[in-house]
PDB file of C-alpha atoms in Angstrom:
ATOM      1  CA  MET A   1    -160.404-128.798  91.168  1.00 38.00           C
ATOM      2  CA  ARG A   2    -162.663-125.903  90.615  1.00 44.00           C
ATOM      3  CA  ARG A   3    -165.645-128.008  91.612  1.00 44.00           C
ATOM      4  CA  LYS A   4    -163.994-128.858  94.822  1.00 43.00           C
ATOM      5  CA  SER A   5    -163.290-125.210  95.656  1.00 42.00           C
ATOM      6  CA  ARG A   6    -166.849-124.218  94.985  1.00 45.00           C
ATOM      7  CA  SER A   7    -168.116-126.891  97.201  1.00 42.00           C
ATOM      8  CA  ILE A   8    -165.893-125.789  99.953  1.00 43.00           C
ATOM      9  CA  SER A   9    -166.882-122.047  99.975  1.00 43.00           C
ATOM     10  CA  PRO A  10    -170.492-122.529 101.016  1.00 43.00           C
ATOM     11  CA  ARG A  11    -169.342-124.666 103.879  1.00 43.00           C
ATOM     12  CA  ARG A  12    -167.020-121.835 104.999  1.00 46.00           C
ATOM     13  CA  ARG A  13    -169.904-119.274 104.890  1.00 44.00           C
ATOM     14  CA  LYS A  14    -172.049-121.672 106.883  1.00 45.00           C
ATOM     15  CA  SER A  15    -169.376-122.068 109.451  1.00 44.00           C
ATOM     16  CA  ARG A  16    -168.848-118.278 109.757  1.00 47.00           C
ATOM     17  CA  SER A  17    -172.533-117.361 110.194  1.00 44.00           C
ATOM     18  CA  PRO A  18    -172.886-116.894 113.933  1.00 44.00           C
ATOM     19  CA  SER A  19    -175.378-119.103 115.562  1.00 44.00           C
ATOM     20  CA  PRO A  20    -177.764-117.775 118.299  1.00 44.00           C
ATOM     21  CA  ARG A  21    -175.721-119.650 120.868  1.00 46.00           C
ATOM     22  CA  HIS A  22    -172.612-117.793 119.789  1.00 44.00           C
ATOM     23  CA  ARG A  23    -174.372-114.402 119.948  1.00 46.00           C
ATOM     24  CA  LYS A  24    -175.456-114.957 123.534  1.00 44.00           C
ATOM     25  CA  SER A  25    -171.956-116.008 124.536  1.00 44.00           C
ATOM     26  CA  ARG A  26    -169.537-113.181 125.243  1.00 49.00           C
ATOM     27  CA  SER A  27    -166.436-115.351 124.758  1.00 46.00           C
ATOM     28  CA  PRO A  28    -165.600-115.852 121.122  1.00 47.00           C
ATOM     29  CA  THR A  29    -163.614-119.004 121.931  1.00 46.00           C
ATOM     30  CA  PRO A  30    -166.094-121.650 120.597  1.00 46.00           C
ATOM     31  CA  ARG A  31    -166.644-119.777 117.331  1.00 50.00           C
ATOM     32  CA  ARG A  32    -162.932-119.352 116.926  1.00 47.00           C
ATOM     33  CA  TYR A  33    -162.491-123.049 117.450  1.00 44.00           C
ATOM     34  CA  LYS A  34    -165.127-123.868 114.843  1.00 45.00           C
ATOM     35  CA  ARG A  35    -163.597-121.254 112.482  1.00 49.00           C
ATOM     36  CA  GLN A  36    -160.222-122.804 112.817  1.00 46.00           C
ATOM     37  CA  LYS A  37    -161.805-126.204 112.280  1.00 46.00           C
ATOM     38  CA  SER A  38    -163.680-125.072 109.220  1.00 45.00           C
ATOM     39  CA  SER A  39    -160.678-123.304 107.898  1.00 46.00           C
ATOM     40  CA  ALA A  40    -158.644-126.370 108.423  1.00 44.00           C
ATOM     41  CA  THR A  41    -161.176-128.475 106.479  1.00 46.00           C
ATOM     42  CA  SER A  42    -161.431-125.819 103.791  1.00 46.00           C
ATOM     43  CA  LEU A  43    -157.677-125.550 103.378  1.00 45.00           C
ATOM     44  CA  SER A  44    -157.018-129.221 103.256  1.00 45.00           C
ATOM     45  CA  PRO A  45    -158.230-129.515  99.698  1.00 46.00           C
ATOM     46  CA  MET A  46    -156.253-126.431  98.755  1.00 45.00           C
ATOM     47  CA  HIS A  47    -153.059-128.084 100.103  1.00 45.00           C
ATOM     48  CA  LYS A  48    -153.958-131.120  98.037  1.00 45.00           C
ATOM     49  CA  SER A  49    -154.362-128.915  94.986  1.00 46.00           C
ATOM     50  CA  SER A  50    -151.301-127.654  93.370  1.00 44.00           C
ATOM     51  CA  SER A  51    -152.692-124.330  92.010  1.00 48.00           C
ATOM     52  CA  PRO A  52    -155.713-122.626  93.757  1.00 53.00           C
ATOM     53  CA  SER A  53    -157.822-120.283  91.730  1.00 62.00           C
ATOM     54  CA  LEU A  54    -157.609-116.428  92.099  1.00 67.00           C
ATOM     55  CA  GLY A  55    -161.403-116.164  92.753  1.00 70.00           C
ATOM     56  CA  SER A  56    -161.261-118.480  95.779  1.00 79.00           C
ATOM     57  CA  VAL A  57    -158.401-116.314  97.284  1.00 80.00           C
ATOM     58  CA  ASP A  58    -160.365-113.052  96.852  1.00 80.00           C
ATOM     59  CA  HIS A  59    -163.439-114.684  98.319  1.00 81.00           C
ATOM     60  CA  LYS A  60    -161.385-115.782 101.267  1.00 82.00           C
ATOM     61  CA  ASN A  61    -159.951-112.336 101.907  1.00 85.00           C
ATOM     62  CA  ALA A  62    -163.402-110.732 101.708  1.00 86.00           C
ATOM     63  CA  SER A  63    -164.817-113.319 104.093  1.00 86.00           C
ATOM     64  CA  GLU A  64    -161.881-112.690 106.486  1.00 87.00           C
ATOM     65  CA  LYS A  65    -162.539-108.975 106.354  1.00 88.00           C
ATOM     66  CA  VAL A  66    -166.239-109.399 106.978  1.00 90.00           C
ATOM     67  CA  ARG A  67    -165.476-111.669 109.899  1.00 88.00           C
ATOM     68  CA  LYS A  68    -163.062-109.176 111.480  1.00 90.00           C
ATOM     69  CA  GLU A  69    -165.522-106.362 111.032  1.00 91.00           C
ATOM     70  CA  GLU A  70    -168.245-108.437 112.694  1.00 91.00           C
ATOM     71  CA  GLU A  71    -165.900-109.325 115.497  1.00 91.00           C
ATOM     72  CA  GLU A  72    -164.931-105.639 115.965  1.00 92.00           C
ATOM     73  CA  LYS A  73    -168.538-104.626 115.937  1.00 91.00           C
ATOM     74  CA  LYS A  74    -169.438-107.292 118.522  1.00 91.00           C
ATOM     75  CA  ARG A  75    -166.478-106.186 120.676  1.00 91.00           C
ATOM     76  CA  ARG A  76    -167.535-102.561 120.632  1.00 91.00           C
ATOM     77  CA  GLN A  77    -171.127-103.544 121.298  1.00 92.00           C
ATOM     78  CA  GLN A  78    -169.975-105.604 124.248  1.00 92.00           C
ATOM     79  CA  GLU A  79    -167.872-102.700 125.556  1.00 92.00           C
ATOM     80  CA  ALA A  80    -170.796-100.324 125.173  1.00 93.00           C
ATOM     81  CA  GLU A  81    -173.037-102.745 127.024  1.00 92.00           C
ATOM     82  CA  LEU A  82    -170.454-103.258 129.766  1.00 92.00           C
ATOM     83  CA  LYS A  83    -170.116 -99.447 130.092  1.00 92.00           C
ATOM     84  CA  LEU A  84    -173.812 -98.995 130.355  1.00 93.00           C
ATOM     85  CA  ILE A  85    -174.027-101.754 132.913  1.00 93.00           C
ATOM     86  CA  GLU A  86    -171.275-100.202 134.925  1.00 92.00           C
ATOM     87  CA  GLU A  87    -172.846 -96.749 134.765  1.00 93.00           C
ATOM     88  CA  GLU A  88    -176.236 -98.101 135.771  1.00 92.00           C
ATOM     89  CA  THR A  89    -174.594-100.069 138.630  1.00 93.00           C
ATOM     90  CA  THR A  90    -172.765 -96.934 139.816  1.00 93.00           C
ATOM     91  CA  ARG A  91    -175.934 -94.870 139.613  1.00 92.00           C
ATOM     92  CA  ARG A  92    -177.902 -97.463 141.577  1.00 91.00           C
ATOM     93  CA  VAL A  93    -175.189 -97.734 144.235  1.00 93.00           C
ATOM     94  CA  GLU A  94    -174.938 -93.954 144.592  1.00 92.00           C
ATOM     95  CA  GLU A  95    -178.700 -93.726 144.803  1.00 90.00           C
ATOM     96  CA  ALA A  96    -178.814 -96.378 147.475  1.00 89.00           C
ATOM     97  CA  ILE A  97    -176.042 -94.674 149.414  1.00 90.00           C
ATOM     98  CA  ARG A  98    -177.840 -91.392 149.133  1.00 87.00           C
ATOM     99  CA  LYS A  99    -181.079 -92.845 150.372  1.00 85.00           C
ATOM    100  CA  LYS A 100    -179.283 -94.591 153.219  1.00 82.00           C
ATOM    101  CA  VAL A 101    -177.573 -91.347 154.200  1.00 81.00           C
ATOM    102  CA  GLU A 102    -180.799 -89.459 154.033  1.00 79.00           C
ATOM    103  CA  GLU A 103    -182.556 -92.043 156.172  1.00 77.00           C
ATOM    104  CA  SER A 104    -179.683 -91.902 158.646  1.00 73.00           C
ATOM    105  CA  LEU A 105    -179.716 -88.116 158.773  1.00 72.00           C
ATOM    106  CA  ASN A 106    -183.420 -88.034 159.274  1.00 73.00           C
ATOM    107  CA  SER A 107    -183.233 -90.396 162.310  1.00 75.00           C
ATOM    108  CA  GLU A 108    -183.506 -88.823 165.744  1.00 79.00           C
ATOM    109  CA  GLU A 109    -180.345 -90.508 166.939  1.00 80.00           C
ATOM    110  CA  ILE A 110    -178.311 -89.016 164.127  1.00 77.00           C
ATOM    111  CA  LYS A 111    -179.816 -85.613 164.661  1.00 79.00           C
ATOM    112  CA  LEU A 112    -178.863 -85.721 168.373  1.00 85.00           C
ATOM    113  CA  GLU A 113    -175.365 -86.925 167.445  1.00 84.00           C
ATOM    114  CA  ILE A 114    -175.000 -84.070 164.913  1.00 83.00           C
ATOM    115  CA  GLN A 115    -176.245 -81.557 167.527  1.00 87.00           C
ATOM    116  CA  ARG A 116    -173.800 -82.960 170.021  1.00 89.00           C
ATOM    117  CA  ARG A 117    -170.848 -82.680 167.625  1.00 91.00           C
ATOM    118  CA  LEU A 118    -171.888 -79.179 166.682  1.00 92.00           C
ATOM    119  CA  GLU A 119    -172.019 -78.183 170.286  1.00 92.00           C
ATOM    120  CA  GLU A 120    -168.564 -79.775 170.922  1.00 93.00           C
ATOM    121  CA  GLY A 121    -167.203 -78.075 167.818  1.00 93.00           C
ATOM    122  CA  ARG A 122    -168.599 -74.721 168.900  1.00 92.00           C
ATOM    123  CA  LYS A 123    -167.201 -75.189 172.391  1.00 93.00           C
ATOM    124  CA  ARG A 124    -163.805 -76.293 171.023  1.00 93.00           C
ATOM    125  CA  LEU A 125    -163.786 -73.296 168.679  1.00 94.00           C
ATOM    126  CA  LEU A 126    -164.613 -70.848 171.532  1.00 94.00           C
ATOM    127  CA  ASP A 127    -161.867 -72.481 173.637  1.00 94.00           C
ATOM    128  CA  GLU A 128    -159.419 -72.104 170.773  1.00 94.00           C
ATOM    129  CA  VAL A 129    -160.366 -68.472 170.282  1.00 94.00           C
ATOM    130  CA  ALA A 130    -160.023 -67.724 173.976  1.00 94.00           C
ATOM    131  CA  ILE A 131    -156.612 -69.457 174.079  1.00 95.00           C
ATOM    132  CA  GLN A 132    -155.557 -67.503 170.960  1.00 94.00           C
ATOM    133  CA  LEU A 133    -156.717 -64.231 172.442  1.00 94.00           C
ATOM    134  CA  GLU A 134    -154.830 -65.019 175.673  1.00 94.00           C
ATOM    135  CA  LYS A 135    -151.707 -65.773 173.620  1.00 94.00           C
ATOM    136  CA  GLU A 136    -152.079 -62.582 171.668  1.00 94.00           C
ATOM    137  CA  LYS A 137    -152.654 -60.634 174.921  1.00 93.00           C
ATOM    138  CA  GLU A 138    -149.540 -62.208 176.438  1.00 93.00           C
ATOM    139  CA  ALA A 139    -147.562 -61.425 173.284  1.00 94.00           C
ATOM    140  CA  ALA A 140    -148.810 -57.816 173.353  1.00 94.00           C
ATOM    141  CA  LEU A 141    -147.787 -57.479 176.979  1.00 94.00           C
ATOM    142  CA  ILE A 142    -144.326 -58.930 176.332  1.00 95.00           C
ATOM    143  CA  GLU A 143    -143.936 -56.632 173.300  1.00 94.00           C
ATOM    144  CA  ALA A 144    -144.995 -53.640 175.420  1.00 94.00           C
ATOM    145  CA  ARG A 145    -142.473 -54.558 178.120  1.00 93.00           C
ATOM    146  CA  GLN A 146    -139.778 -55.026 175.512  1.00 94.00           C
ATOM    147  CA  LYS A 147    -140.565 -51.654 174.057  1.00 93.00           C
ATOM    148  CA  GLU A 148    -140.630 -50.059 177.473  1.00 93.00           C
ATOM    149  CA  GLU A 149    -137.266 -51.690 178.311  1.00 93.00           C
ATOM    150  CA  GLN A 150    -135.824 -50.554 175.015  1.00 93.00           C
ATOM    151  CA  ALA A 151    -137.121 -47.020 175.570  1.00 94.00           C
ATOM    152  CA  ARG A 152    -135.557 -47.074 179.054  1.00 93.00           C
ATOM    153  CA  ARG A 153    -132.203 -48.251 177.642  1.00 93.00           C
ATOM    154  CA  GLU A 154    -132.303 -45.688 174.910  1.00 94.00           C
ATOM    155  CA  LYS A 155    -133.102 -42.999 177.533  1.00 93.00           C
ATOM    156  CA  GLU A 156    -130.190 -44.143 179.684  1.00 93.00           C
ATOM    157  CA  GLU A 157    -127.874 -44.231 176.727  1.00 93.00           C
ATOM    158  CA  LEU A 158    -129.008 -40.714 175.763  1.00 94.00           C
ATOM    159  CA  GLU A 159    -128.528 -39.437 179.298  1.00 93.00           C
ATOM    160  CA  LYS A 160    -125.122 -41.017 179.406  1.00 93.00           C
ATOM    161  CA  MET A 161    -124.233 -39.464 176.154  1.00 93.00           C
ATOM    162  CA  LEU A 162    -125.480 -36.017 177.334  1.00 94.00           C
ATOM    163  CA  GLU A 163    -123.625 -36.457 180.577  1.00 93.00           C
ATOM    164  CA  GLU A 164    -120.464 -37.366 178.709  1.00 93.00           C
ATOM    165  CA  ASN A 165    -120.874 -34.385 176.379  1.00 93.00           C
ATOM    166  CA  ARG A 166    -121.455 -32.128 179.408  1.00 91.00           C
ATOM    167  CA  ARG A 167    -118.408 -33.492 181.108  1.00 91.00           C
ATOM    168  CA  ARG A 168    -116.366 -32.951 178.023  1.00 92.00           C
ATOM    169  CA  VAL A 169    -117.665 -29.397 177.619  1.00 92.00           C
ATOM    170  CA  GLU A 170    -116.934 -28.753 181.311  1.00 91.00           C
ATOM    171  CA  GLU A 171    -113.449 -30.172 181.008  1.00 91.00           C
ATOM    172  CA  SER A 172    -112.911 -28.173 177.852  1.00 91.00           C
ATOM    173  CA  GLN A 173    -114.124 -25.084 179.588  1.00 91.00           C
ATOM    174  CA  LYS A 174    -112.035 -25.834 182.643  1.00 90.00           C
ATOM    175  CA  ARG A 175    -109.006 -26.371 180.508  1.00 90.00           C
ATOM    176  CA  GLU A 176    -109.798 -23.136 178.673  1.00 90.00           C
ATOM    177  CA  ALA A 177    -110.175 -21.282 181.948  1.00 91.00           C
ATOM    178  CA  LEU A 178    -106.985 -22.720 183.330  1.00 91.00           C
ATOM    179  CA  GLU A 179    -105.215 -21.808 180.177  1.00 90.00           C
ATOM    180  CA  GLN A 180    -106.674 -18.299 180.335  1.00 91.00           C
ATOM    181  CA  GLN A 181    -105.698 -18.036 183.984  1.00 90.00           C
ATOM    182  CA  ARG A 182    -102.153 -19.272 183.103  1.00 89.00           C
ATOM    183  CA  ARG A 183    -101.922 -16.734 180.351  1.00 90.00           C
ATOM    184  CA  GLU A 184    -103.219 -13.941 182.675  1.00 91.00           C
ATOM    185  CA  GLU A 185    -100.813 -14.995 185.420  1.00 91.00           C
ATOM    186  CA  GLU A 186     -97.937 -15.105 182.954  1.00 90.00           C
ATOM    187  CA  ARG A 187     -98.954 -11.665 181.618  1.00 90.00           C
ATOM    188  CA  TYR A 188     -99.224 -10.412 185.223  1.00 89.00           C
ATOM    189  CA  ARG A 189     -95.748 -11.710 185.921  1.00 89.00           C
ATOM    190  CA  GLU A 190     -94.497 -10.123 182.766  1.00 90.00           C
ATOM    191  CA  LEU A 191     -96.091  -6.839 183.827  1.00 90.00           C
ATOM    192  CA  GLU A 192     -94.664  -7.143 187.286  1.00 88.00           C
ATOM    193  CA  GLN A 193     -91.275  -7.867 185.833  1.00 89.00           C
ATOM    194  CA  ILE A 194     -91.624  -4.810 183.570  1.00 90.00           C
ATOM    195  CA  GLN A 195     -92.756  -2.791 186.515  1.00 89.00           C
ATOM    196  CA  ARG A 196     -89.804  -3.946 188.583  1.00 87.00           C
ATOM    197  CA  GLN A 197     -87.503  -3.225 185.706  1.00 88.00           C
ATOM    198  CA  LYS A 198     -88.996   0.273 185.440  1.00 86.00           C
ATOM    199  CA  GLU A 199     -88.728   0.791 189.123  1.00 86.00           C
ATOM    200  CA  GLU A 200     -85.181  -0.534 189.087  1.00 85.00           C
ATOM    201  CA  ALA A 201     -84.393   1.712 186.203  1.00 85.00           C
ATOM    202  CA  GLN A 202     -85.909   4.723 188.014  1.00 85.00           C
ATOM    203  CA  ARG A 203     -84.126   3.773 191.174  1.00 85.00           C
ATOM    204  CA  ARG A 204     -80.857   3.535 189.288  1.00 83.00           C
ATOM    205  CA  LYS A 205     -81.590   6.755 187.459  1.00 84.00           C
ATOM    206  CA  LYS A 206     -82.394   8.467 190.716  1.00 83.00           C
ATOM    207  CA  GLN A 207     -79.309   6.981 192.292  1.00 83.00           C
ATOM    208  CA  ASP A 208     -77.303   8.110 189.302  1.00 82.00           C
ATOM    209  CA  GLU A 209     -78.876  11.541 189.601  1.00 83.00           C
ATOM    210  CA  GLU A 210     -78.170  11.667 193.267  1.00 83.00           C
ATOM    211  CA  GLU A 211     -74.638  10.591 192.683  1.00 82.00           C
ATOM    212  CA  GLU A 212     -74.276  13.069 189.962  1.00 82.00           C
ATOM    213  CA  ARG A 213     -75.736  15.743 192.195  1.00 80.00           C
ATOM    214  CA  ALA A 214     -73.548  14.707 194.983  1.00 82.00           C
ATOM    215  CA  ASN A 215     -70.591  14.914 192.632  1.00 81.00           C
ATOM    216  CA  GLN A 216     -71.770  18.281 191.536  1.00 80.00           C
ATOM    217  CA  MET A 217     -72.173  19.383 195.147  1.00 80.00           C
ATOM    218  CA  LYS A 218     -68.724  18.102 195.773  1.00 79.00           C
ATOM    219  CA  LEU A 219     -67.481  19.964 192.821  1.00 78.00           C
ATOM    220  CA  LEU A 220     -69.376  23.059 193.874  1.00 75.00           C
ATOM    221  CA  GLY A 221     -67.933  22.669 197.309  1.00 72.00           C
ATOM    222  CA  LYS A 222     -64.517  22.592 195.931  1.00 67.00           C
ATOM    223  CA  ASN A 223     -65.362  25.583 193.809  1.00 62.00           C
ATOM    224  CA  LYS A 224     -66.413  27.532 196.803  1.00 62.00           C
ATOM    225  CA  SER A 225     -63.145  26.937 198.538  1.00 59.00           C
ATOM    226  CA  ARG A 226     -61.084  27.931 195.531  1.00 54.00           C
ATOM    227  CA  PRO A 227     -62.369  31.447 194.567  1.00 52.00           C
ATOM    228  CA  LYS A 228     -59.650  33.262 196.236  1.00 52.00           C
ATOM    229  CA  LEU A 229     -57.091  31.492 194.446  1.00 48.00           C
ATOM    230  CA  SER A 230     -58.896  31.997 191.298  1.00 48.00           C
ATOM    231  CA  PHE A 231     -59.248  35.616 192.013  1.00 47.00           C
ATOM    232  CA  ALA A 232     -55.710  35.864 192.992  1.00 46.00           C
ATOM    233  CA  LEU A 233     -54.689  34.291 189.866  1.00 46.00           C
ATOM    234  CA  GLY A 234     -56.982  36.541 188.062  1.00 48.00           C
ATOM    235  CA  SER A 235     -55.559  39.719 189.692  1.00 43.00           C
ATOM    236  CA  LYS A 236     -52.110  38.778 188.720  1.00 40.00           C
TER     237      LYS A 236
END
């Protein structure tokens, strides 16, 4: 059994060594197919054997590890090559586009087209600026009219307020004057009434005095007609 396993291991190494055809090919399918085939042939005696040796298992694991490392290395190498190819392709395409653009820009037709578009853009910009200035001018006029209208309304409101205040002051002064006149007239009537009362009192007093004087005169007249009697009475 040991002899059989030793005879199998060189065959497995030989099958794992990549041939030049496999190196040129990017697809690992054929090699995988051969590896599977070789592994199948190498495992068939092992299935026939009841107890494989430990050395053959270690050798198998090492070979599998080497194979995986080689495959990973090839995969990375292929990715690097593809990346370089892609970068080179992109660089060449960009260079071709740049050259094409430079050639187009240097042509007289393109220069005239650029000049025409620049003139159109300049004219369009001037038109837009003129329109914007006209809009700003119109907005400034509208704002000025609005401010003027607002100032006029504020002036009218102020004049109305002043007129209302003046009217109220005049009404207040008028009421005060009327009240003062009423008080003066009332005072004048009171004075007239006092004067009339005084005059009435003086008239009554004078009348009383006259009546008293008249009574005294009457009494005196009576007294003048009575002296004889009085004397006669007195002589007795």
